[in-house]
Structure formats: C-alpha cells, structure tokens
C-alpha cells in the first residue's frame, strides 16, 4: 500500500455507495458512464442544481481526505510506516428535508466501510458522525471514516 493508494482506494470505494443503499433510494446520481456526479472533492467547484432528484430534493457529498503524520510502525530498514487519518464525508441536503436522507446515507456509509481489514495493509478503525450544522439553505452532517495503513517506507 502506498500513500496515494490509500486515498485512491477509499475514494473509489465511496463511489460504489449505491450498492449498499436501503429502500431503493439513490445516494449517488450516476452519469451515463456510471460515475457519481454528486460527490464534491476538495478544491473542486460544482453546480448544486445538478443534483435534483425526482421529488425535487437533492443532496450531495463533500469529501475531504485528511491524513495524519507517518510514524514508524516496524523496526529495521525495510520496516513499514504506520499512517493514520480519516476520510470526512459531509452529507449535504436542503433544510427541511428531514432526517431520513442523512440517516440513510450514514447507515450506507457505515455498512460500506466496516470496521477491520478492508484491503492489503488498510484497516478501517471506525465510522462516526458528529452534530450537523446549517449554512444558508442547506444542512451539513459530517461523517468520518477513520483508517490506518501500513505503507512502505520512502
């Protein structure tokens, strides 16, 4: 596992979130190639009006990859480094939509990123959410996916 491999893996896994959604509700709106159009990545502008669903509501996910400092995880010149951090996913929706959408998205995320070994050298150590906040006409609820990885020393 490499530094960029951790970020790439987590983001690609997030893009398959509809696979675990309940009640037939779409969390991710997919384009003709099957790529999600309502995931906003750090420092990438997007138009919120594209994320309307059939009922006139819309939601999107703001995604931030937040790594911590590497630490020595193993002894020896070929030992690996331990790297930890979290992937923050802000569940965003209009005010007044209710709690069903954010709760369904959180449940899908927590099922999609189960605690424990997820791939070679990458472990999910927990998923939690904190109190949401409002900004203008929208509600934001942060969800953090905590991870740790053993990566090759550079």
PDB file of C-alpha atoms in Angstrom:
ATOM      1  CA  UNK A   1       0.000   0.000   0.000  1.00  0.00           C
ATOM      2  CA  UNK A   2       1.297   3.479  -0.883  1.00  0.00           C
ATOM      3  CA  UNK A   3       0.310   6.985   0.215  1.00  0.00           C
ATOM      4  CA  UNK A   4      -1.707   7.663  -2.911  1.00  0.00           C
ATOM      5  CA  UNK A   5      -3.055   4.122  -2.903  1.00  0.00           C
ATOM      6  CA  UNK A   6      -4.886   4.730   0.376  1.00  0.00           C
ATOM      7  CA  UNK A   7      -6.639   7.850  -0.901  1.00  0.00           C
ATOM      8  CA  UNK A   8      -7.470   6.299  -4.277  1.00  0.00           C
ATOM      9  CA  UNK A   9      -8.870   3.137  -2.703  1.00  0.00           C
ATOM     10  CA  UNK A  10     -11.097   4.991  -0.215  1.00  0.00           C
ATOM     11  CA  UNK A  11     -12.472   7.368  -2.855  1.00  0.00           C
ATOM     12  CA  UNK A  12     -13.184   4.558  -5.336  1.00  0.00           C
ATOM     13  CA  UNK A  13     -14.951   2.578  -2.626  1.00  0.00           C
ATOM     14  CA  UNK A  14     -17.077   5.605  -1.754  1.00  0.00           C
ATOM     15  CA  UNK A  15     -18.104   5.872  -5.403  1.00  0.00           C
ATOM     16  CA  UNK A  16     -19.828   2.472  -5.139  1.00  0.00           C
ATOM     17  CA  UNK A  17     -22.024   3.540  -2.227  1.00  0.00           C
ATOM     18  CA  UNK A  18     -25.327   2.866  -4.048  1.00  0.00           C
ATOM     19  CA  UNK A  19     -24.543  -0.840  -3.832  1.00  0.00           C
ATOM     20  CA  UNK A  20     -25.482  -0.855  -0.137  1.00  0.00           C
ATOM     21  CA  UNK A  21     -28.328   1.685  -0.023  1.00  0.00           C
ATOM     22  CA  UNK A  22     -31.671   0.675   1.516  1.00  0.00           C
ATOM     23  CA  UNK A  23     -35.192   1.356   0.292  1.00  0.00           C
ATOM     24  CA  UNK A  24     -34.102   1.903  -3.311  1.00  0.00           C
ATOM     25  CA  UNK A  25     -33.070   5.480  -2.512  1.00  0.00           C
ATOM     26  CA  UNK A  26     -30.243   6.734  -4.671  1.00  0.00           C
ATOM     27  CA  UNK A  27     -27.463   8.355  -2.696  1.00  0.00           C
ATOM     28  CA  UNK A  28     -25.216   8.887  -5.689  1.00  0.00           C
ATOM     29  CA  UNK A  29     -26.530  10.167  -9.001  1.00  0.00           C
ATOM     30  CA  UNK A  30     -24.640   8.426 -11.788  1.00  0.00           C
ATOM     31  CA  UNK A  31     -23.836   9.717 -15.258  1.00  0.00           C
ATOM     32  CA  UNK A  32     -24.080   7.617 -18.423  1.00  0.00           C
ATOM     33  CA  UNK A  33     -20.688   6.036 -17.650  1.00  0.00           C
ATOM     34  CA  UNK A  34     -21.730   5.024 -14.124  1.00  0.00           C
ATOM     35  CA  UNK A  35     -19.616   7.722 -12.404  1.00  0.00           C
ATOM     36  CA  UNK A  36     -21.172   9.648  -9.495  1.00  0.00           C
ATOM     37  CA  UNK A  37     -21.969  13.287 -10.263  1.00  0.00           C
ATOM     38  CA  UNK A  38     -22.857  14.456  -6.749  1.00  0.00           C
ATOM     39  CA  UNK A  39     -19.568  13.955  -4.947  1.00  0.00           C
ATOM     40  CA  UNK A  40     -17.702  17.206  -4.417  1.00  0.00           C
ATOM     41  CA  UNK A  41     -13.997  16.834  -3.838  1.00  0.00           C
ATOM     42  CA  UNK A  42     -11.770  19.270  -2.004  1.00  0.00           C
ATOM     43  CA  UNK A  43     -10.996  22.377  -4.106  1.00  0.00           C
ATOM     44  CA  UNK A  44     -13.321  21.350  -6.972  1.00  0.00           C
ATOM     45  CA  UNK A  45     -16.240  23.641  -7.839  1.00  0.00           C
ATOM     46  CA  UNK A  46     -19.609  22.193  -8.834  1.00  0.00           C
ATOM     47  CA  UNK A  47     -23.162  23.340  -9.541  1.00  0.00           C
ATOM     48  CA  UNK A  48     -25.606  22.220  -6.820  1.00  0.00           C
ATOM     49  CA  UNK A  49     -28.594  22.425  -9.178  1.00  0.00           C
ATOM     50  CA  UNK A  50     -27.401  19.286 -10.990  1.00  0.00           C
ATOM     51  CA  UNK A  51     -28.252  17.113  -8.013  1.00  0.00           C
ATOM     52  CA  UNK A  52     -32.055  17.301  -8.137  1.00  0.00           C
ATOM     53  CA  UNK A  53     -33.913  14.050  -7.624  1.00  0.00           C
ATOM     54  CA  UNK A  54     -37.403  13.194  -8.895  1.00  0.00           C
ATOM     55  CA  UNK A  55     -39.062  14.667  -5.773  1.00  0.00           C
ATOM     56  CA  UNK A  56     -37.251  17.997  -6.164  1.00  0.00           C
ATOM     57  CA  UNK A  57     -34.898  17.355  -3.265  1.00  0.00           C
ATOM     58  CA  UNK A  58     -31.231  16.970  -3.719  1.00  0.00           C
ATOM     59  CA  UNK A  59     -28.185  16.064  -1.771  1.00  0.00           C
ATOM     60  CA  UNK A  60     -24.507  15.698  -2.315  1.00  0.00           C
ATOM     61  CA  UNK A  61     -21.404  14.547  -0.508  1.00  0.00           C
ATOM     62  CA  UNK A  62     -18.458  16.849   0.230  1.00  0.00           C
ATOM     63  CA  UNK A  63     -15.362  14.660   0.570  1.00  0.00           C
ATOM     64  CA  UNK A  64     -12.091  15.532   2.315  1.00  0.00           C
ATOM     65  CA  UNK A  65      -9.104  13.206   2.696  1.00  0.00           C
ATOM     66  CA  UNK A  66      -7.316  14.076   5.965  1.00  0.00           C
ATOM     67  CA  UNK A  67      -4.098  12.128   6.622  1.00  0.00           C
ATOM     68  CA  UNK A  68      -2.052  12.408   9.803  1.00  0.00           C
ATOM     69  CA  UNK A  69       1.720  12.219  10.114  1.00  0.00           C
ATOM     70  CA  UNK A  70       3.521   8.943   9.342  1.00  0.00           C
ATOM     71  CA  UNK A  71       5.022   7.117  12.312  1.00  0.00           C
ATOM     72  CA  UNK A  72       7.467   4.245  12.387  1.00  0.00           C
ATOM     73  CA  UNK A  73       5.383   1.098  12.536  1.00  0.00           C
ATOM     74  CA  UNK A  74       8.049  -1.590  12.265  1.00  0.00           C
ATOM     75  CA  UNK A  75      11.732  -1.870  13.076  1.00  0.00           C
ATOM     76  CA  UNK A  76      14.504  -2.345  10.536  1.00  0.00           C
ATOM     77  CA  UNK A  77      15.460  -0.659   7.323  1.00  0.00           C
ATOM     78  CA  UNK A  78      12.677  -2.409   5.419  1.00  0.00           C
ATOM     79  CA  UNK A  79      10.042  -1.895   8.084  1.00  0.00           C
ATOM     80  CA  UNK A  80       6.821  -0.178   7.151  1.00  0.00           C
ATOM     81  CA  UNK A  81       5.421   3.105   8.379  1.00  0.00           C
ATOM     82  CA  UNK A  82       2.057   3.398  10.084  1.00  0.00           C
ATOM     83  CA  UNK A  83      -0.168   6.068   8.555  1.00  0.00           C
ATOM     84  CA  UNK A  84      -3.498   7.105  10.002  1.00  0.00           C
ATOM     85  CA  UNK A  85      -6.195   9.602   9.167  1.00  0.00           C
ATOM     86  CA  UNK A  86      -9.796   9.910   8.184  1.00  0.00           C
ATOM     87  CA  UNK A  87     -11.956  10.448   5.142  1.00  0.00           C
ATOM     88  CA  UNK A  88     -14.543  13.082   6.019  1.00  0.00           C
ATOM     89  CA  UNK A  89     -17.789  12.871   4.093  1.00  0.00           C
ATOM     90  CA  UNK A  90     -20.163  15.777   4.688  1.00  0.00           C
ATOM     91  CA  UNK A  91     -23.728  14.713   3.953  1.00  0.00           C
ATOM     92  CA  UNK A  92     -25.351  17.816   2.467  1.00  0.00           C
ATOM     93  CA  UNK A  93     -29.045  18.398   1.785  1.00  0.00           C
ATOM     94  CA  UNK A  94     -31.574  21.237   1.789  1.00  0.00           C
ATOM     95  CA  UNK A  95     -33.076  22.338   5.092  1.00  0.00           C
ATOM     96  CA  UNK A  96     -36.498  20.867   5.745  1.00  0.00           C
ATOM     97  CA  UNK A  97     -35.857  17.541   4.003  1.00  0.00           C
ATOM     98  CA  UNK A  98     -35.923  15.753   7.349  1.00  0.00           C
ATOM     99  CA  UNK A  99     -33.643  13.188   8.894  1.00  0.00           C
ATOM    100  CA  UNK A 100     -34.351  10.251   6.593  1.00  0.00           C
ATOM    101  CA  UNK A 101     -31.838  11.193   3.868  1.00  0.00           C
ATOM    102  CA  UNK A 102     -28.868  11.900   6.202  1.00  0.00           C
ATOM    103  CA  UNK A 103     -29.649   8.813   8.308  1.00  0.00           C
ATOM    104  CA  UNK A 104     -29.869   6.543   5.246  1.00  0.00           C
ATOM    105  CA  UNK A 105     -26.602   7.912   3.879  1.00  0.00           C
ATOM    106  CA  UNK A 106     -24.833   7.447   7.229  1.00  0.00           C
ATOM    107  CA  UNK A 107     -26.149   3.884   7.537  1.00  0.00           C
ATOM    108  CA  UNK A 108     -24.980   3.087   3.995  1.00  0.00           C
ATOM    109  CA  UNK A 109     -21.524   4.564   4.657  1.00  0.00           C
ATOM    110  CA  UNK A 110     -21.105   2.642   7.914  1.00  0.00           C
ATOM    111  CA  UNK A 111     -22.085  -0.639   6.205  1.00  0.00           C
ATOM    112  CA  UNK A 112     -19.862   0.091   3.210  1.00  0.00           C
ATOM    113  CA  UNK A 113     -16.803   0.771   5.395  1.00  0.00           C
ATOM    114  CA  UNK A 114     -16.969  -1.971   8.040  1.00  0.00           C
ATOM    115  CA  UNK A 115     -14.506  -1.911  10.893  1.00  0.00           C
ATOM    116  CA  UNK A 116     -11.467  -4.109  10.321  1.00  0.00           C
ATOM    117  CA  UNK A 117      -9.222  -5.196   7.453  1.00  0.00           C
ATOM    118  CA  UNK A 118     -10.563  -3.845   4.168  1.00  0.00           C
ATOM    119  CA  UNK A 119      -7.703  -4.476   1.715  1.00  0.00           C
ATOM    120  CA  UNK A 120      -3.991  -5.261   1.771  1.00  0.00           C
ATOM    121  CA  UNK A 121      -2.491  -3.104   4.525  1.00  0.00           C
ATOM    122  CA  UNK A 122      -5.554  -0.863   5.021  1.00  0.00           C
ATOM    123  CA  UNK A 123      -7.809  -1.071   8.070  1.00  0.00           C
ATOM    124  CA  UNK A 124     -10.962   0.834   8.913  1.00  0.00           C
ATOM    125  CA  UNK A 125     -10.840   1.676  12.613  1.00  0.00           C
ATOM    126  CA  UNK A 126     -14.273   3.257  12.910  1.00  0.00           C
ATOM    127  CA  UNK A 127     -17.039   5.349  11.392  1.00  0.00           C
ATOM    128  CA  UNK A 128     -18.826   8.074  13.302  1.00  0.00           C
ATOM    129  CA  UNK A 129     -20.797  11.230  12.757  1.00  0.00           C
ATOM    130  CA  UNK A 130     -20.988  14.456  14.653  1.00  0.00           C
ATOM    131  CA  UNK A 131     -23.684  17.063  15.090  1.00  0.00           C
ATOM    132  CA  UNK A 132     -24.737  18.661  11.837  1.00  0.00           C
ATOM    133  CA  UNK A 133     -24.800  22.360  11.130  1.00  0.00           C
ATOM    134  CA  UNK A 134     -26.666  24.687   8.790  1.00  0.00           C
ATOM    135  CA  UNK A 135     -25.279  27.015   6.172  1.00  0.00           C
ATOM    136  CA  UNK A 136     -27.741  29.274   4.335  1.00  0.00           C
ATOM    137  CA  UNK A 137     -30.442  26.914   2.983  1.00  0.00           C
ATOM    138  CA  UNK A 138     -28.516  23.684   3.436  1.00  0.00           C
ATOM    139  CA  UNK A 139     -27.801  21.214   6.227  1.00  0.00           C
ATOM    140  CA  UNK A 140     -24.390  19.527   6.578  1.00  0.00           C
ATOM    141  CA  UNK A 141     -23.694  16.426   8.686  1.00  0.00           C
ATOM    142  CA  UNK A 142     -20.035  15.340   8.926  1.00  0.00           C
ATOM    143  CA  UNK A 143     -19.229  11.631   8.839  1.00  0.00           C
ATOM    144  CA  UNK A 144     -15.676  10.452   9.451  1.00  0.00           C
ATOM    145  CA  UNK A 145     -14.248   7.169   8.265  1.00  0.00           C
ATOM    146  CA  UNK A 146     -11.119   6.529  10.358  1.00  0.00           C
ATOM    147  CA  UNK A 147      -8.404   4.381   8.811  1.00  0.00           C
ATOM    148  CA  UNK A 148      -4.863   3.196   9.346  1.00  0.00           C
ATOM    149  CA  UNK A 149      -2.448   1.744   6.850  1.00  0.00           C
ATOM    150  CA  UNK A 150       0.960   0.139   6.821  1.00  0.00           C
ATOM    151  CA  UNK A 151       2.865   1.707   3.931  1.00  0.00           C
ATOM    152  CA  UNK A 152       6.324   1.191   2.508  1.00  0.00           C
ATOM    153  CA  UNK A 153       8.976   3.463   3.886  1.00  0.00           C
ATOM    154  CA  UNK A 154      10.353   6.012   1.434  1.00  0.00           C
TER     155      UNK A 154
END
